[in-house]
Coordinates of C-alpha atoms and ligand atoms in Angstrom, one line a residue:
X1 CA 113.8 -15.6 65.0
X2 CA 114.0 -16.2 68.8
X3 CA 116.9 -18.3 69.3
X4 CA 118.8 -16.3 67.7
X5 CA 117.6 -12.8 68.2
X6 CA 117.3 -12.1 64.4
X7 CA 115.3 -10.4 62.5
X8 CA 114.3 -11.6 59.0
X9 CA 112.2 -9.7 55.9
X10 CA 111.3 -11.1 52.9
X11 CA 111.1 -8.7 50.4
X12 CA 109.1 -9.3 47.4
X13 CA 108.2 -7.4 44.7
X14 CA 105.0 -4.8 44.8
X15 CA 103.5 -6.4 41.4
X16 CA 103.2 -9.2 43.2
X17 CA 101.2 -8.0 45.4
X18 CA 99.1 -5.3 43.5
X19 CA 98.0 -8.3 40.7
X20 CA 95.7 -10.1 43.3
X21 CA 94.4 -7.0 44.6
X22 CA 94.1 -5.7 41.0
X23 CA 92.2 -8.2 40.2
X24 CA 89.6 -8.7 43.3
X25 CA 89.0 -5.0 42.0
X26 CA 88.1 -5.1 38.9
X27 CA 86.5 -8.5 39.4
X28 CA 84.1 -6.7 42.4
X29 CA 84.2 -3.5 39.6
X30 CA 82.9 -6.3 37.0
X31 CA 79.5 -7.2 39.7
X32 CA 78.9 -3.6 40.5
X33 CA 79.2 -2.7 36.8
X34 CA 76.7 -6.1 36.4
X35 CA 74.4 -5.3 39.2
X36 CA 74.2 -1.6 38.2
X37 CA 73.4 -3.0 34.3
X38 CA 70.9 -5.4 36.0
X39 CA 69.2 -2.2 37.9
X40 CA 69.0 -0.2 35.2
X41 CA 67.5 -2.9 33.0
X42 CA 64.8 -3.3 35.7
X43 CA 64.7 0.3 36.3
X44 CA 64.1 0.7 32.3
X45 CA 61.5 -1.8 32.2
X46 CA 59.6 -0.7 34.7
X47 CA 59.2 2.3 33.0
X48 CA 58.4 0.6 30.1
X49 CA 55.7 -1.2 32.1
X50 CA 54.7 2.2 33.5
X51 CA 54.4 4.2 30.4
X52 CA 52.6 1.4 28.6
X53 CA 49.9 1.2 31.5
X54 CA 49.7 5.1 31.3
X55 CA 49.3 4.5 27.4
X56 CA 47.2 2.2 27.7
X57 CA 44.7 3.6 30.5
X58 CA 44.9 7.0 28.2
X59 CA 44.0 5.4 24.9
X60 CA 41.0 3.3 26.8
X61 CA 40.2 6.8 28.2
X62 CA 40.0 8.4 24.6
X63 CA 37.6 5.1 23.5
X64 CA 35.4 5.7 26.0
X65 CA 35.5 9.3 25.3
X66 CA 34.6 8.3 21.5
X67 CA 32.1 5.7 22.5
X68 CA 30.4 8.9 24.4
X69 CA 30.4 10.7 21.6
X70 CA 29.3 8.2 19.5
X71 CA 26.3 7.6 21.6
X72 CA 25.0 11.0 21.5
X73 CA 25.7 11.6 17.8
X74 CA 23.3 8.0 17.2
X75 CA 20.9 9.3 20.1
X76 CA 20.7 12.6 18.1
X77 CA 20.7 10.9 14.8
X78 CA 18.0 8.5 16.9
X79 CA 15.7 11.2 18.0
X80 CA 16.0 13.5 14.6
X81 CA 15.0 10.5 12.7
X82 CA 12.0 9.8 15.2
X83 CA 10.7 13.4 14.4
X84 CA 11.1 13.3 11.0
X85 CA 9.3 10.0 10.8
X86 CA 6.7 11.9 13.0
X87 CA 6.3 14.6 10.4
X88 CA 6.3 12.3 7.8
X89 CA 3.1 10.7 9.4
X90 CA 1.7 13.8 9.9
X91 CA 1.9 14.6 6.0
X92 CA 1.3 11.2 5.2
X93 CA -1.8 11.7 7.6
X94 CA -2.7 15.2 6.1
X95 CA -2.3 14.2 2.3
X96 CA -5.4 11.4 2.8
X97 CA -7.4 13.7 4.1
X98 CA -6.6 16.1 1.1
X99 CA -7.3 13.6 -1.2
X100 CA -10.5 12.2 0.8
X101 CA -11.4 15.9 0.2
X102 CA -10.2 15.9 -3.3
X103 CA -12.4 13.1 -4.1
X104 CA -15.5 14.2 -2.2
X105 CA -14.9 17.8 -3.9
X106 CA -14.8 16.0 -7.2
X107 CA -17.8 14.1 -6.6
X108 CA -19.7 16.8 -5.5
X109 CA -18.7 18.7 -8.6
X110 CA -19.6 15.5 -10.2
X111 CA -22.8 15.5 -8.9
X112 CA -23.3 19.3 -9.9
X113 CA -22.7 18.5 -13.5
X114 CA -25.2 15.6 -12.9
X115 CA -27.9 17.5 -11.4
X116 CA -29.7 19.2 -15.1
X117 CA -29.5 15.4 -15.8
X118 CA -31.2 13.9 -13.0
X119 CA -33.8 16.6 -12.4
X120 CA -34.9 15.5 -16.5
X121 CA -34.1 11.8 -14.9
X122 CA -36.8 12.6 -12.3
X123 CA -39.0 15.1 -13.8
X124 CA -39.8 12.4 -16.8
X125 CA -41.4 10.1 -14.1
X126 CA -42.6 12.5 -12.3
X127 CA -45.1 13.8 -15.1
X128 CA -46.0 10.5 -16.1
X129 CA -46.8 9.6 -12.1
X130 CA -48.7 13.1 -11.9
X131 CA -50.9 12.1 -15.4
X132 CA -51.6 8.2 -14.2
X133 CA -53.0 9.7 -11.1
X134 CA -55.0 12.7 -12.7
X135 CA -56.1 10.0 -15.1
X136 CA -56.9 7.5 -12.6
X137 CA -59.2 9.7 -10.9
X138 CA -61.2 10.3 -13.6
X139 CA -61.3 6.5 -14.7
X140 CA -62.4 6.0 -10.7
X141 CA -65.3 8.4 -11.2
X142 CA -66.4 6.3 -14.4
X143 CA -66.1 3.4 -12.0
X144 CA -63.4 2.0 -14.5
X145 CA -61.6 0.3 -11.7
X146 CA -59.6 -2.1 -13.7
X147 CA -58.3 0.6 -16.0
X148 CA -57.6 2.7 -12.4
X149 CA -55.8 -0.4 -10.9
X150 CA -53.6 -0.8 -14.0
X151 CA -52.6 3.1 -13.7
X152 CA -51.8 2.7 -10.1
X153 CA -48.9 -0.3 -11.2
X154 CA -47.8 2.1 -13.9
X155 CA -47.1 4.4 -11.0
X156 CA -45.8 2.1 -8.6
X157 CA -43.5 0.9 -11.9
X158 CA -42.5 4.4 -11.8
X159 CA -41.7 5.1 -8.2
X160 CA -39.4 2.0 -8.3
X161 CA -37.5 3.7 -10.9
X162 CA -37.2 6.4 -9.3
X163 CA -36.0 5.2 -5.9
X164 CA -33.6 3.0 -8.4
X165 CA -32.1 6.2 -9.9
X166 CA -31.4 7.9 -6.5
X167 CA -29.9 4.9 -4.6
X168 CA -27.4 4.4 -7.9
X169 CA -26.9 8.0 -6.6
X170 CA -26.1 7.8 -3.3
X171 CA -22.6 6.0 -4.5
X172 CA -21.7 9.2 -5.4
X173 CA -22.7 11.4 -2.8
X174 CA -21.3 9.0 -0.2
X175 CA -18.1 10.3 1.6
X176 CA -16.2 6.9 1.7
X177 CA -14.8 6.1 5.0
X178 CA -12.1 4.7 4.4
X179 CA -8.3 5.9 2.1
X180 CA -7.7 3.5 -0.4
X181 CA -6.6 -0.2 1.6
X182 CA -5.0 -3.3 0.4
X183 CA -8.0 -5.8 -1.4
X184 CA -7.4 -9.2 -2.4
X185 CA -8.4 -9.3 -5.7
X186 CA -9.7 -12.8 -6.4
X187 CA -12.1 -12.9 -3.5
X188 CA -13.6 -9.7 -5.1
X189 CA -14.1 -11.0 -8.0
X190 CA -16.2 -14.4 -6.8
X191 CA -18.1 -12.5 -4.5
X192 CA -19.1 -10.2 -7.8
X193 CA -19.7 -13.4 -9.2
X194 CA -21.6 -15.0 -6.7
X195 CA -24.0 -12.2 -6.9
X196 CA -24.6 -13.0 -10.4
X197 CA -24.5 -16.4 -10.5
X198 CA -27.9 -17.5 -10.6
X199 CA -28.4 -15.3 -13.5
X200 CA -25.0 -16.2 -15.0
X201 CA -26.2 -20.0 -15.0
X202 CA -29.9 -19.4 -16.4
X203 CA -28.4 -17.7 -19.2
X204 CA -25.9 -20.9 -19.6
X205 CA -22.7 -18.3 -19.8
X206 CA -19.5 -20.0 -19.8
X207 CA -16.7 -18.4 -17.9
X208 CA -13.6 -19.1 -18.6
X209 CA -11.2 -17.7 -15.9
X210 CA -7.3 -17.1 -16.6
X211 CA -6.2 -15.3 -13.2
X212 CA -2.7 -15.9 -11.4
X213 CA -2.8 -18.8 -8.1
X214 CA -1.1 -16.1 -6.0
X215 CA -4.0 -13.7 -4.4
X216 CA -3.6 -9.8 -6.4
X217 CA -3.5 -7.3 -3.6
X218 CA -4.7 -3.8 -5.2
X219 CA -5.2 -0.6 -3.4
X220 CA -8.9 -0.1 -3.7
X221 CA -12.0 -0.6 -0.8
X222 CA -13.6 -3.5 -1.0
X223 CA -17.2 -2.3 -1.4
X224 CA -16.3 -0.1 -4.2
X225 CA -14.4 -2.7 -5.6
X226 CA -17.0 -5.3 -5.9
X227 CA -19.7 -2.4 -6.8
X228 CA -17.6 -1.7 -10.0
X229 CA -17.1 -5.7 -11.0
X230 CA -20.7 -6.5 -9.8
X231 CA -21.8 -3.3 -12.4
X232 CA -19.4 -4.2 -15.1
X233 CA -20.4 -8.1 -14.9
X234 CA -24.2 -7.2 -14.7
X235 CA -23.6 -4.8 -18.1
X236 CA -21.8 -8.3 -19.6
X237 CA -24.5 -10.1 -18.5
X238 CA -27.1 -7.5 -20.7
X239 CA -24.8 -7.6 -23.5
X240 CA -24.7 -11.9 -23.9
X241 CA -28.6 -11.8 -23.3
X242 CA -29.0 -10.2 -27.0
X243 CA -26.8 -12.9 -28.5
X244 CA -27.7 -16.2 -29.1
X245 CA -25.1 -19.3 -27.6
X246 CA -22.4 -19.7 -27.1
X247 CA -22.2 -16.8 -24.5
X248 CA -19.1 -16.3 -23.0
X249 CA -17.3 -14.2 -20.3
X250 CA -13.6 -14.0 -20.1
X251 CA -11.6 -12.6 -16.7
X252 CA -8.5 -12.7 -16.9
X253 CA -5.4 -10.3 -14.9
X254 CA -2.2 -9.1 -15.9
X255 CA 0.9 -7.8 -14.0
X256 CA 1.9 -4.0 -15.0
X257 CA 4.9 -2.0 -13.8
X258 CA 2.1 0.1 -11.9
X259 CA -0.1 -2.8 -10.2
X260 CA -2.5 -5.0 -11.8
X261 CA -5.1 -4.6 -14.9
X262 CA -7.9 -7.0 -14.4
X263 CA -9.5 -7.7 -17.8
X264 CA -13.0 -8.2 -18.5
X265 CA -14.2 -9.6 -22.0
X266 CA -17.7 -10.8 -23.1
X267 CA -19.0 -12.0 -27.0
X268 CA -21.8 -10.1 -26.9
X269 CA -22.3 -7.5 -29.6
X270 CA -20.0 -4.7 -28.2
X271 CA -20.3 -1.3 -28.0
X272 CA -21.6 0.9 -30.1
X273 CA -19.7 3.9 -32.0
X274 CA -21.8 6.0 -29.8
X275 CA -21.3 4.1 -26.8
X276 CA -17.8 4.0 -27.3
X277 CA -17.9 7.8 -27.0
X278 CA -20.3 8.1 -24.2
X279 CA -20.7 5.7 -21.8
X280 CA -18.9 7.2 -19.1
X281 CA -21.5 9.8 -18.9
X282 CA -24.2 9.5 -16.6
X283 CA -27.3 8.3 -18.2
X284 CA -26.0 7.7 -21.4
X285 CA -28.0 3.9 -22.5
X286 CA -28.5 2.1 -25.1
X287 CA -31.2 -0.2 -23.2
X288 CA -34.5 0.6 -22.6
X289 CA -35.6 2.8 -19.7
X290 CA -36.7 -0.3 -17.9
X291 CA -33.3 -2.2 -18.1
X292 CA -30.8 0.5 -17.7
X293 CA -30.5 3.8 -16.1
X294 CA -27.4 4.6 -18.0
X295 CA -25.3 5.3 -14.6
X296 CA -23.1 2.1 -14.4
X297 CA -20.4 3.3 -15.9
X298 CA -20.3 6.8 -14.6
X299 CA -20.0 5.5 -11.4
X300 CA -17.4 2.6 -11.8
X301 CA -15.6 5.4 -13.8
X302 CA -15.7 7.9 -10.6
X303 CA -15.2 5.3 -8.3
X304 CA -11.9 4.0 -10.0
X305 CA -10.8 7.8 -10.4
X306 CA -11.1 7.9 -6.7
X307 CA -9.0 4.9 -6.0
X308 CA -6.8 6.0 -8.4
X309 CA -7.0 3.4 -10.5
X310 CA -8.9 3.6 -14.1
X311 CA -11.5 2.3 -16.3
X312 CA -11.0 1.7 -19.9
X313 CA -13.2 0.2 -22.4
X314 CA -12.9 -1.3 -25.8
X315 CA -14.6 -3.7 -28.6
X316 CA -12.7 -6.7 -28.6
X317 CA -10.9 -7.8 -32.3
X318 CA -12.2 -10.9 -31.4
X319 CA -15.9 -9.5 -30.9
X320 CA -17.5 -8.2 -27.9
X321 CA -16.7 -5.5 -25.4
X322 CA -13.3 -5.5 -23.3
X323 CA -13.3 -3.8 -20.2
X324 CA -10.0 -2.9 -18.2
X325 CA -9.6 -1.9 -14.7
X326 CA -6.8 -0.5 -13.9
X327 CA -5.8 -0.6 -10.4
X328 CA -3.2 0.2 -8.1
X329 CA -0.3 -2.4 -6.7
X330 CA -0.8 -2.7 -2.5
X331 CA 0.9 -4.5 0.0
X332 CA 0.0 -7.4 0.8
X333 CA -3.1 -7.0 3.6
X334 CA -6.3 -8.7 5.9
X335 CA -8.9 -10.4 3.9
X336 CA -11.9 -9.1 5.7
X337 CA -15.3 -8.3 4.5
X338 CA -16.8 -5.1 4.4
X339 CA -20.0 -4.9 6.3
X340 CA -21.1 -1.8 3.9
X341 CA -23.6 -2.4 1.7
X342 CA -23.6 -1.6 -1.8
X343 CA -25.8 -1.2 -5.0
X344 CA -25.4 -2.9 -8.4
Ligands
ADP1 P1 -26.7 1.0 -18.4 O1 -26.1 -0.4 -18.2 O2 -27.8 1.3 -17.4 O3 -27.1 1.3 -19.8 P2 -24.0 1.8 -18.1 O4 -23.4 3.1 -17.8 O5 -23.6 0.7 -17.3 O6 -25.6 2.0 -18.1 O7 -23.7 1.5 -19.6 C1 -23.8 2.5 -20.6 C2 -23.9 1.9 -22.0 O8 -22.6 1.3 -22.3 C3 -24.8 0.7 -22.1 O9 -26.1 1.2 -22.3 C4 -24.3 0.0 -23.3 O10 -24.7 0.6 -24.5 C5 -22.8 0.2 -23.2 N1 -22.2 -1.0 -22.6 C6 -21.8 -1.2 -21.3 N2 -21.3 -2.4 -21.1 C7 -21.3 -3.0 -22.3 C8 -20.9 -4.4 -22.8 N3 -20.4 -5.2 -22.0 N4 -21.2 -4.6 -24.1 C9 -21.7 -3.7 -24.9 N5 -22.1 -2.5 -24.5 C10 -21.9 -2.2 -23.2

């Protein structure tokens, strides 16, 4: 103090003093603790972040990885299946051609079994042809022309018989062109029909028709297919001509587990004991040489073997004879026409 030259000191005491500090410390310890807390938070979720990107990039790396895989286990699995459906054609290819060859080879062995028939088929004309001429001669040099003339029809008659006998033939020896295809049934049928029809009418035979709406696809080829129906509706037709009316001619179809038996029934007299027996072998009739050459059968019956299908044939309780085809389920196909011509 100036005036009067003292000096005064105010003592107080240090806890006074230390409290404030004291406090500013641990207050400013309190933020740095806080600040630190905060950092490391941050610090800890970065790394969170961090390791979750690295996760994630590494688990997107181990899809893509898989998806690679993946890909070249299905383009493997792609390509093996591609060869194997290859092979499979190939077989599927190389089977038809064994069983064209099967067929051929059985008709051909068919045809050797046949052959002591035909050449007694033949010679039996032949003969007859060979004495009309020898004896027309002679009936020319007694100027007998008439008598001549009517030997020369006799051999003409014969020469048709004979041409008739080999073109039945021919269906054997034909290598069919075509494996087995998918044949709408119905359309077969009425263009059997239609062949017959005139003949069908003249002889006022009623046909009474019990066949499903939906077309029947059966493996077969459509000329054989009508050649059998046209031969087994022709043989009806013979069979109602010895009866008197009412004639009638039932076709009727039925689903099997295997495909589809087409049924074919006429009130005619039926077959005989013997006929029952033999009918499938070639020239094996009951009609007279000028109405049948005893072949009809023999052929449908090869030519449904070949499709491999069947003929069956039965006397009906009812009366008459029952015919069954039994043919082979196809997928549905084309209805075309086959320009191939055929014989009945
Ligand atoms: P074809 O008709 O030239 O005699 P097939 O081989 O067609 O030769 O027939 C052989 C025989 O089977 C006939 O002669 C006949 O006796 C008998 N047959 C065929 N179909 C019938 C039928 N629908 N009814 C009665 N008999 C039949």
């Amino acid at each position: 103090m100036e005036e009067t030259g003292w000096t005064v000191s105010i003592l107080a005491p240090r806890s006074l003093l230390d409290r404030p500090v004291r406090t500013a410390l641990v207050a400013g310890g309190g933020m740095l603790l806080l600040l630190m807390l905060l950092l490391g938070l941050l610090m800890q979720r970065r790394r969170h972040y961090l390791e979750r990107i690295a996760l994630d990039s590494q688990a997107r790396q181990q899809l893509e990885l898989r998806v690679q895989e993946r890909t070249q286990d299905l383009e493997r699995l792609n390509s093996r299946l591609k060869q194997e459906v290859l092979e499979r054609e190939q077989a599927q290819q190389e089977l038809v051609q064994a069983q064209d060859e099967l067929v051929q080879a059985s008709k051909l062995s068919a045809l050797g079994t046949m052959s002591a028939s035909i050449s007694h088929e033949l010679n039996q004309p032949l003969a007859a042809i060979r004495n009309y001429a020898d004896n027309a001669g002679v009936l020319l040099d007694h100027g007998r022309h008439d008598d001549a003339r009517a030997n020369l029809k006799l051999i003409s008659q014969l020469t048709e018989r004979m041409a008739s006998i080999i073109a039945h033939l021919r269906a054997f020896a034909r290598r069919d062109r075509h494996a087995p295809e998918s044949v709408a049934l119905q359309p077969a049928i009425d263009d059997a029909l239609a062949l017959l029809a005139k003949r069908r009418q003249a002889m006022q035979v009623e046909l009474i028709r019990d066949m499903p709406d939906a077309t029947l696809w059966v493996q077969a080829g459509e000329t054989r297919l009508r050649q059998v129906l046209g031969n087994l509706l022709a043989n009806a037709l013979d069979a109602l001509s010895e009866v008197p009316q009412p004639r009638r001619l039932w076709l009727s179809a039925e689903l099997t587990a295997e495909g589809v038996d087409l049924h074919l029934r006429d009130n005619g007299p039926g077959f005989s004991q013997e006929a029952l027996q033999r009918a499938r072998e070639p020239f094996f009739t009951t009609k007279t040489s000028a109405q049948g050459l005893g072949l009809g059968l023999a052929i449908c019956d090869t030519l449904m073997r070949a499709l491999g299908g069947e003929l069956l044939f039965a006397n009906h309780p009812g009366g008459g004879a029952q015919l069954t085809l039994r043919l082979r389920a196809a997928a549905q196909g084309i209805k075309t026409q086959s320009p191939e011509d055929f014989v009945v």
